[in-house]
């Protein structure tokens, strides 16, 4: 079997997700190490959906127990934007475009 | 003396009633997908990461952990169409158990819950699963290291549909021709 010298040979650290891959397909795990990570469009959509649902799961947990211990900061999952937040962003973008357009016409 | 006995009895009855009311309210407000076993448990961790160095270097992120005063019960959320628990789910939850026990010093039950949520309807079904032992998890970690070091022949998934969806299908067919089989 060909060896790729660019990848570390002694992988001592594991994550629970990486160990879970052993229950699915070991070859895919090895090929990802050889050729780098690849994510198809469908897989990316599934991952994004999973992130959204986990954020919602966390929000429900915090409602159930506001003092529940969880990660905070950059690693914490953020809940998906609400309709009001999306509308506000859209209006801000339109206002910026109008400002640029009107400044260009003067 | 008689008055003291009566007052203590009244206090005891009131406390018992309050506790029963709390449990009844918890049962009524508990979502249907949460198992009845967890009715008396407290949600202690949600989206929390645990890391250990011994017996293996392991990092695990727990979706939810409940504590009933005796041990911790782990819960993992999965979003998928099929109402089927996979071996990978059990391995992941078992690894989380190892990390939580090692990190907190608290005992975790040898069973956990996998919550399967339908991507479209968002309907949740909960499945109770038996977890792997610590030795099994360590054995999987050791095997993973050997496979990544290419000291062991990697196994493949025994499902053609999964292979056809794989991003490495072409490389896999080149590296592991069909005649070489799927076992070490």
mmCIF file of C-alpha atoms in Angstrom:
data_model
loop_
_atom_site.group_PDB
_atom_site.id
_atom_site.type_symbol
_atom_site.label_atom_id
_atom_site.label_comp_id
_atom_site.label_asym_id
_atom_site.label_seq_id
_atom_site.Cartn_x
_atom_site.Cartn_y
_atom_site.Cartn_z
ATOM 1 C CA UNK A 1 0.000 0.000 0.000
ATOM 2 C CA UNK A 2 1.414 3.356 -0.992
ATOM 3 C CA UNK A 3 2.325 5.623 1.916
ATOM 4 C CA UNK A 4 1.903 9.351 1.862
ATOM 5 C CA UNK A 5 4.906 10.865 3.618
ATOM 6 C CA UNK A 6 3.209 14.241 4.043
ATOM 7 C CA UNK A 7 0.723 13.012 6.648
ATOM 8 C CA UNK A 8 1.639 12.217 10.293
ATOM 9 C CA UNK A 9 2.206 8.529 10.848
ATOM 10 C CA UNK A 10 1.366 8.441 14.553
ATOM 11 C CA UNK A 11 -2.091 9.818 15.150
ATOM 12 C CA UNK A 12 -2.478 9.685 18.914
ATOM 13 C CA UNK A 13 -5.384 12.088 19.435
ATOM 14 C CA UNK A 14 -8.934 11.075 18.736
ATOM 15 C CA UNK A 15 -12.312 12.699 18.765
ATOM 16 C CA UNK A 16 -15.536 10.832 19.375
ATOM 17 C CA UNK A 17 -16.611 11.610 15.800
ATOM 18 C CA UNK A 18 -13.387 10.168 14.409
ATOM 19 C CA UNK A 19 -13.858 6.969 16.392
ATOM 20 C CA UNK A 20 -17.438 6.811 15.132
ATOM 21 C CA UNK A 21 -16.110 6.767 11.553
ATOM 22 C CA UNK A 22 -14.513 3.432 12.386
ATOM 23 C CA UNK A 23 -18.023 2.021 12.629
ATOM 24 C CA UNK A 24 -18.841 3.256 9.148
ATOM 25 C CA UNK A 25 -15.964 2.993 6.673
ATOM 26 C CA UNK A 26 -12.277 2.753 7.592
ATOM 27 C CA UNK A 27 -11.219 3.167 3.943
ATOM 28 C CA UNK A 28 -12.915 6.541 3.637
ATOM 29 C CA UNK A 29 -11.135 7.644 6.813
ATOM 30 C CA UNK A 30 -7.765 6.610 5.392
ATOM 31 C CA UNK A 31 -8.446 8.156 1.977
ATOM 32 C CA UNK A 32 -9.415 11.437 3.623
ATOM 33 C CA UNK A 33 -6.030 11.466 5.317
ATOM 34 C CA UNK A 34 -4.296 10.755 2.007
ATOM 35 C CA UNK A 35 -6.162 13.136 -0.284
ATOM 36 C CA UNK A 36 -7.519 15.734 2.093
ATOM 37 C CA UNK A 37 -11.085 16.453 3.164
ATOM 38 C CA UNK A 38 -13.779 16.515 0.505
ATOM 39 C CA UNK A 39 -17.417 17.369 1.004
ATOM 40 C CA UNK A 40 -20.042 16.926 -1.654
ATOM 41 C CA UNK A 41 -22.824 19.476 -1.973
ATOM 42 C CA UNK A 42 -25.380 17.094 -0.505
ATOM 43 C CA UNK A 43 -23.092 16.260 2.403
ATOM 44 C CA UNK A 44 -22.467 19.964 3.055
ATOM 45 C CA UNK A 45 -26.206 20.590 3.113
ATOM 46 C CA UNK A 46 -26.630 17.738 5.589
ATOM 47 C CA UNK A 47 -23.868 19.150 7.775
ATOM 48 C CA UNK A 48 -25.366 22.644 7.750
ATOM 49 C CA UNK A 49 -28.758 21.210 8.606
ATOM 50 C CA UNK A 50 -27.174 19.255 11.476
ATOM 51 C CA UNK A 51 -25.521 22.410 12.814
ATOM 52 C CA UNK A 52 -28.833 24.275 12.709
ATOM 53 C CA UNK A 53 -30.698 21.495 14.475
ATOM 54 C CA UNK A 54 -28.020 21.168 17.143
ATOM 55 C CA UNK A 55 -28.211 24.895 17.775
ATOM 56 C CA UNK A 56 -31.977 24.568 18.178
ATOM 57 C CA UNK A 57 -31.436 21.582 20.490
ATOM 58 C CA UNK A 58 -29.142 23.734 22.603
ATOM 59 C CA UNK A 59 -31.677 26.566 22.715
ATOM 60 C CA UNK A 60 -34.310 24.115 23.969
ATOM 61 C CA UNK A 61 -31.870 22.828 26.572
ATOM 62 C CA UNK A 62 -31.227 26.351 27.841
ATOM 63 C CA UNK A 63 -34.963 26.970 28.098
ATOM 64 C CA UNK A 64 -35.282 23.765 30.109
ATOM 65 C CA UNK A 65 -32.402 24.688 32.403
ATOM 66 C CA UNK A 66 -30.924 28.206 32.005
ATOM 67 C CA UNK A 67 -27.962 27.179 34.161
ATOM 68 C CA UNK A 68 -26.974 24.174 32.068
ATOM 69 C CA UNK A 69 -23.224 24.019 31.470
ATOM 70 C CA UNK A 70 -22.225 24.361 27.825
ATOM 71 C CA UNK A 71 -19.359 25.625 25.730
ATOM 72 C CA UNK A 72 -19.331 29.336 25.096
ATOM 73 C CA UNK A 73 -17.346 31.548 22.776
ATOM 74 C CA UNK A 74 -16.274 30.760 19.287
ATOM 75 C CA UNK A 75 -16.871 27.034 19.552
ATOM 76 C CA UNK A 76 -20.468 27.346 20.685
ATOM 77 C CA UNK A 77 -23.075 26.687 18.024
ATOM 78 C CA UNK A 78 -25.036 29.797 17.158
ATOM 79 C CA UNK A 79 -28.771 29.552 16.587
ATOM 80 C CA UNK A 80 -29.977 30.258 13.054
ATOM 81 C CA UNK A 81 -31.020 33.870 12.351
ATOM 82 C CA UNK A 82 -34.672 34.620 12.878
ATOM 83 C CA UNK A 83 -36.884 35.977 10.075
ATOM 84 C CA UNK A 84 -36.712 39.422 11.664
ATOM 85 C CA UNK A 85 -32.887 39.349 11.702
ATOM 86 C CA UNK A 86 -32.769 38.210 8.074
ATOM 87 C CA UNK A 87 -35.181 40.998 7.059
ATOM 88 C CA UNK A 88 -33.148 43.579 8.933
ATOM 89 C CA UNK A 89 -29.956 42.436 7.174
ATOM 90 C CA UNK A 90 -31.702 42.606 3.815
ATOM 91 C CA UNK A 91 -32.971 46.150 4.467
ATOM 92 C CA UNK A 92 -29.497 47.253 5.606
ATOM 93 C CA UNK A 93 -27.994 45.861 2.413
ATOM 94 C CA UNK A 94 -30.606 47.651 0.277
ATOM 95 C CA UNK A 95 -29.949 50.922 2.133
ATOM 96 C CA UNK A 96 -26.199 50.573 1.494
ATOM 97 C CA UNK A 97 -26.782 49.890 -2.193
ATOM 98 C CA UNK A 98 -29.076 52.928 -2.470
ATOM 99 C CA UNK A 99 -26.496 55.099 -0.710
ATOM 100 C CA UNK A 100 -23.769 53.951 -3.108
ATOM 101 C CA UNK A 101 -26.069 54.432 -6.115
ATOM 102 C CA UNK A 102 -27.124 57.949 -5.077
ATOM 103 C CA UNK A 103 -23.533 58.955 -4.317
ATOM 104 C CA UNK A 104 -22.520 57.787 -7.780
ATOM 105 C CA UNK A 105 -25.246 59.847 -9.506
ATOM 106 C CA UNK A 106 -24.145 63.156 -7.980
ATOM 107 C CA UNK B 1 -45.170 17.542 72.663
ATOM 108 C CA UNK B 2 -48.392 16.736 70.884
ATOM 109 C CA UNK B 3 -48.318 20.132 69.169
ATOM 110 C CA UNK B 4 -44.731 19.533 67.989
ATOM 111 C CA UNK B 5 -45.704 16.143 66.576
ATOM 112 C CA UNK B 6 -48.660 17.641 64.723
ATOM 113 C CA UNK B 7 -46.593 20.520 63.296
ATOM 114 C CA UNK B 8 -43.815 18.180 62.137
ATOM 115 C CA UNK B 9 -46.408 15.904 60.523
ATOM 116 C CA UNK B 10 -48.028 18.841 58.723
ATOM 117 C CA UNK B 11 -44.642 19.997 57.415
ATOM 118 C CA UNK B 12 -43.872 16.463 56.199
ATOM 119 C CA UNK B 13 -47.204 16.158 54.399
ATOM 120 C CA UNK B 14 -46.780 19.571 52.758
ATOM 121 C CA UNK B 15 -43.288 18.659 51.548
ATOM 122 C CA UNK B 16 -44.484 15.331 50.151
ATOM 123 C CA UNK B 17 -47.333 17.095 48.329
ATOM 124 C CA UNK B 18 -44.973 19.743 46.937
ATOM 125 C CA UNK B 19 -42.583 17.069 45.670
ATOM 126 C CA UNK B 20 -45.430 15.128 44.057
ATOM 127 C CA UNK B 21 -46.716 18.308 42.410
ATOM 128 C CA UNK B 22 -43.235 19.101 41.072
ATOM 129 C CA UNK B 23 -42.925 15.624 39.573
ATOM 130 C CA UNK B 24 -46.399 15.817 38.081
ATOM 131 C CA UNK B 25 -45.667 19.226 36.547
ATOM 132 C CA UNK B 26 -42.370 17.911 35.146
ATOM 133 C CA UNK B 27 -44.231 15.006 33.540
ATOM 134 C CA UNK B 28 -46.816 17.326 31.992
ATOM 135 C CA UNK B 29 -44.301 19.854 30.666
ATOM 136 C CA UNK B 30 -41.747 17.257 29.520
ATOM 137 C CA UNK B 31 -41.699 16.876 25.750
ATOM 138 C CA UNK B 32 -43.014 13.538 24.551
ATOM 139 C CA UNK B 33 -39.724 12.448 23.022
ATOM 140 C CA UNK B 34 -37.811 12.641 26.312
ATOM 141 C CA UNK B 35 -37.891 9.187 27.934
ATOM 142 C CA UNK B 36 -39.819 8.740 31.159
ATOM 143 C CA UNK B 37 -36.602 7.426 32.754
ATOM 144 C CA UNK B 38 -35.215 10.963 32.640
ATOM 145 C CA UNK B 39 -38.215 12.580 34.304
ATOM 146 C CA UNK B 40 -36.437 12.895 37.636
ATOM 147 C CA UNK B 41 -33.065 13.809 36.122
ATOM 148 C CA UNK B 42 -31.545 17.235 35.772
ATOM 149 C CA UNK B 43 -30.027 18.480 32.529
ATOM 150 C CA UNK B 44 -26.435 19.294 33.472
ATOM 151 C CA UNK B 45 -24.525 19.563 30.187
ATOM 152 C CA UNK B 46 -25.510 20.668 26.696
ATOM 153 C CA UNK B 47 -23.081 21.040 23.781
ATOM 154 C CA UNK B 48 -20.157 20.666 26.156
ATOM 155 C CA UNK B 49 -16.724 19.425 25.190
ATOM 156 C CA UNK B 50 -14.749 17.022 27.356
ATOM 157 C CA UNK B 51 -11.112 16.031 26.903
ATOM 158 C CA UNK B 52 -9.011 13.324 28.513
ATOM 159 C CA UNK B 53 -5.408 12.192 28.110
ATOM 160 C CA UNK B 54 -5.709 8.813 29.762
ATOM 161 C CA UNK B 55 -6.204 6.017 28.906
ATOM 162 C CA UNK B 56 -6.314 7.566 25.413
ATOM 163 C CA UNK B 57 -6.206 11.139 24.148
ATOM 164 C CA UNK B 58 -9.831 11.752 23.437
ATOM 165 C CA UNK B 59 -12.022 14.802 22.886
ATOM 166 C CA UNK B 60 -15.782 14.467 22.796
ATOM 167 C CA UNK B 61 -18.633 16.939 22.501
ATOM 168 C CA UNK B 62 -21.786 15.921 24.336
ATOM 169 C CA UNK B 63 -25.165 17.008 23.003
ATOM 170 C CA UNK B 64 -26.927 16.510 26.331
ATOM 171 C CA UNK B 65 -26.168 14.892 29.663
ATOM 172 C CA UNK B 66 -28.661 14.297 32.464
ATOM 173 C CA UNK B 67 -27.842 13.586 36.090
ATOM 174 C CA UNK B 68 -30.183 11.780 38.470
ATOM 175 C CA UNK B 69 -28.013 12.002 41.573
ATOM 176 C CA UNK B 70 -26.376 8.648 40.904
ATOM 177 C CA UNK B 71 -24.873 8.739 37.434
ATOM 178 C CA UNK B 72 -24.930 10.639 34.155
ATOM 179 C CA UNK B 73 -27.088 9.654 31.184
ATOM 180 C CA UNK B 74 -25.897 10.758 27.769
ATOM 181 C CA UNK B 75 -28.055 11.774 24.837
ATOM 182 C CA UNK B 76 -27.066 12.364 21.216
ATOM 183 C CA UNK B 77 -29.123 14.067 18.501
ATOM 184 C CA UNK B 78 -28.975 12.809 14.927
ATOM 185 C CA UNK B 79 -30.854 14.277 11.983
ATOM 186 C CA UNK B 80 -31.686 11.588 9.449
ATOM 187 C CA UNK B 81 -34.561 10.232 7.397
ATOM 188 C CA UNK B 82 -34.352 6.594 8.504
ATOM 189 C CA UNK B 83 -35.367 5.686 12.045
ATOM 190 C CA UNK B 84 -32.314 3.523 12.437
ATOM 191 C CA UNK B 85 -29.457 3.655 14.913
ATOM 192 C CA UNK B 86 -26.068 2.920 13.374
ATOM 193 C CA UNK B 87 -23.021 1.291 14.922
ATOM 194 C CA UNK B 88 -21.203 4.600 14.507
ATOM 195 C CA UNK B 89 -23.779 6.274 16.782
ATOM 196 C CA UNK B 90 -23.101 3.759 19.540
ATOM 197 C CA UNK B 91 -19.343 4.152 19.163
ATOM 198 C CA UNK B 92 -19.646 7.938 19.359
ATOM 199 C CA UNK B 93 -21.842 7.833 22.457
ATOM 200 C CA UNK B 94 -19.546 5.276 24.091
ATOM 201 C CA UNK B 95 -16.535 7.499 23.437
ATOM 202 C CA UNK B 96 -18.438 10.433 24.947
ATOM 203 C CA UNK B 97 -19.091 8.321 28.036
ATOM 204 C CA UNK B 98 -15.382 7.574 28.413
ATOM 205 C CA UNK B 99 -14.503 11.253 28.061
ATOM 206 C CA UNK B 100 -17.210 12.440 30.477
ATOM 207 C CA UNK B 101 -16.283 9.893 33.139
ATOM 208 C CA UNK B 102 -12.596 10.649 32.870
ATOM 209 C CA UNK B 103 -13.111 14.405 32.808
ATOM 210 C CA UNK B 104 -15.723 14.832 35.538
ATOM 211 C CA UNK B 105 -14.953 11.870 37.763
ATOM 212 C CA UNK B 106 -18.679 11.105 37.779
ATOM 213 C CA UNK B 107 -20.035 7.761 36.764
ATOM 214 C CA UNK B 108 -21.991 7.511 33.515
ATOM 215 C CA UNK B 109 -24.520 4.783 32.810
ATOM 216 C CA UNK B 110 -23.628 2.076 30.312
ATOM 217 C CA UNK B 111 -26.652 3.000 28.252
ATOM 218 C CA UNK B 112 -27.577 6.186 26.444
ATOM 219 C CA UNK B 113 -30.204 7.682 24.195
ATOM 220 C CA UNK B 114 -30.016 8.438 20.497
ATOM 221 C CA UNK B 115 -32.617 10.982 19.410
ATOM 222 C CA UNK B 116 -33.411 10.667 15.710
ATOM 223 C CA UNK B 117 -34.973 13.776 14.206
ATOM 224 C CA UNK B 118 -36.606 13.697 10.776
ATOM 225 C CA UNK B 119 -35.093 16.432 8.571
ATOM 226 C CA UNK B 120 -38.443 17.521 7.143
ATOM 227 C CA UNK B 121 -41.053 16.943 9.842
ATOM 228 C CA UNK B 122 -38.622 17.521 12.766
ATOM 229 C CA UNK B 123 -40.374 14.648 14.523
ATOM 230 C CA UNK B 124 -38.154 13.051 17.137
ATOM 231 C CA UNK B 125 -37.925 9.426 18.179
ATOM 232 C CA UNK B 126 -35.724 8.297 21.037
ATOM 233 C CA UNK B 127 -33.830 5.011 21.084
ATOM 234 C CA UNK B 128 -32.194 3.553 24.155
ATOM 235 C CA UNK B 129 -28.875 1.881 23.322
ATOM 236 C CA UNK B 130 -26.330 -0.129 25.251
ATOM 237 C CA UNK B 131 -22.898 1.422 25.154
ATOM 238 C CA UNK B 132 -19.545 -0.210 24.557
ATOM 239 C CA UNK B 133 -17.180 -0.830 27.420
ATOM 240 C CA UNK B 134 -14.130 1.302 28.050
ATOM 241 C CA UNK B 135 -11.917 -1.499 26.746
ATOM 242 C CA UNK B 136 -13.881 -1.654 23.504
ATOM 243 C CA UNK B 137 -13.526 2.083 22.950
ATOM 244 C CA UNK B 138 -9.793 1.892 23.608
ATOM 245 C CA UNK B 139 -9.553 -1.031 21.202
ATOM 246 C CA UNK B 140 -11.280 1.025 18.495
ATOM 247 C CA UNK B 141 -8.875 3.908 19.129
ATOM 248 C CA UNK B 142 -5.890 1.599 18.843
ATOM 249 C CA UNK B 143 -7.231 0.099 15.622
ATOM 250 C CA UNK B 144 -7.863 3.591 14.226
ATOM 251 C CA UNK B 145 -4.270 4.546 14.900
ATOM 252 C CA UNK B 146 -2.981 1.393 13.208
ATOM 253 C CA UNK B 147 -5.227 1.953 10.186
ATOM 254 C CA UNK B 148 -4.101 5.574 9.882
ATOM 255 C CA UNK B 149 -0.498 4.400 10.096
ATOM 256 C CA UNK B 150 -1.390 1.942 7.304
ATOM 257 C CA UNK B 151 -0.313 -0.951 9.484
ATOM 258 C CA UNK B 152 -3.718 -2.607 9.114
ATOM 259 C CA UNK B 153 -5.851 -3.195 6.041
ATOM 260 C CA UNK B 154 -8.910 -0.959 6.376
ATOM 261 C CA UNK B 155 -12.396 -2.389 6.286
ATOM 262 C CA UNK B 156 -15.023 -0.843 4.044
ATOM 263 C CA UNK B 157 -18.710 -0.260 4.517
ATOM 264 C CA UNK B 158 -20.778 -3.176 3.287
ATOM 265 C CA UNK B 159 -23.341 -1.037 1.476
ATOM 266 C CA UNK B 160 -23.116 -0.201 -2.225
ATOM 267 C CA UNK B 161 -25.422 2.801 -1.855
ATOM 268 C CA UNK B 162 -22.985 4.400 0.599
ATOM 269 C CA UNK B 163 -20.083 3.686 -1.744
ATOM 270 C CA UNK B 164 -21.845 5.366 -4.671
ATOM 271 C CA UNK B 165 -22.305 8.525 -2.584
ATOM 272 C CA UNK B 166 -18.693 8.555 -1.404
ATOM 273 C CA UNK B 167 -16.436 11.458 -2.398
ATOM 274 C CA UNK B 168 -13.465 9.096 -2.663
ATOM 275 C CA UNK B 169 -15.090 6.418 -4.819
ATOM 276 C CA UNK B 170 -12.559 6.650 -7.652
ATOM 277 C CA UNK B 171 -9.542 6.638 -5.332
ATOM 278 C CA UNK B 172 -11.021 3.765 -3.338
ATOM 279 C CA UNK B 173 -11.502 1.599 -6.413
ATOM 280 C CA UNK B 174 -7.901 2.260 -7.433
ATOM 281 C CA UNK B 175 -6.424 1.683 -4.005
ATOM 282 C CA UNK B 176 -8.644 -1.229 -3.001
ATOM 283 C CA UNK B 177 -9.650 -3.297 -6.040
ATOM 284 C CA UNK B 178 -12.765 -5.422 -5.608
ATOM 285 C CA UNK B 179 -10.889 -8.713 -5.665
ATOM 286 C CA UNK B 180 -8.861 -7.778 -2.573
ATOM 287 C CA UNK B 181 -11.920 -8.096 -0.315
ATOM 288 C CA UNK B 182 -13.006 -5.988 2.643
ATOM 289 C CA UNK B 183 -11.316 -7.485 5.683
ATOM 290 C CA UNK B 184 -7.861 -7.271 7.148
#
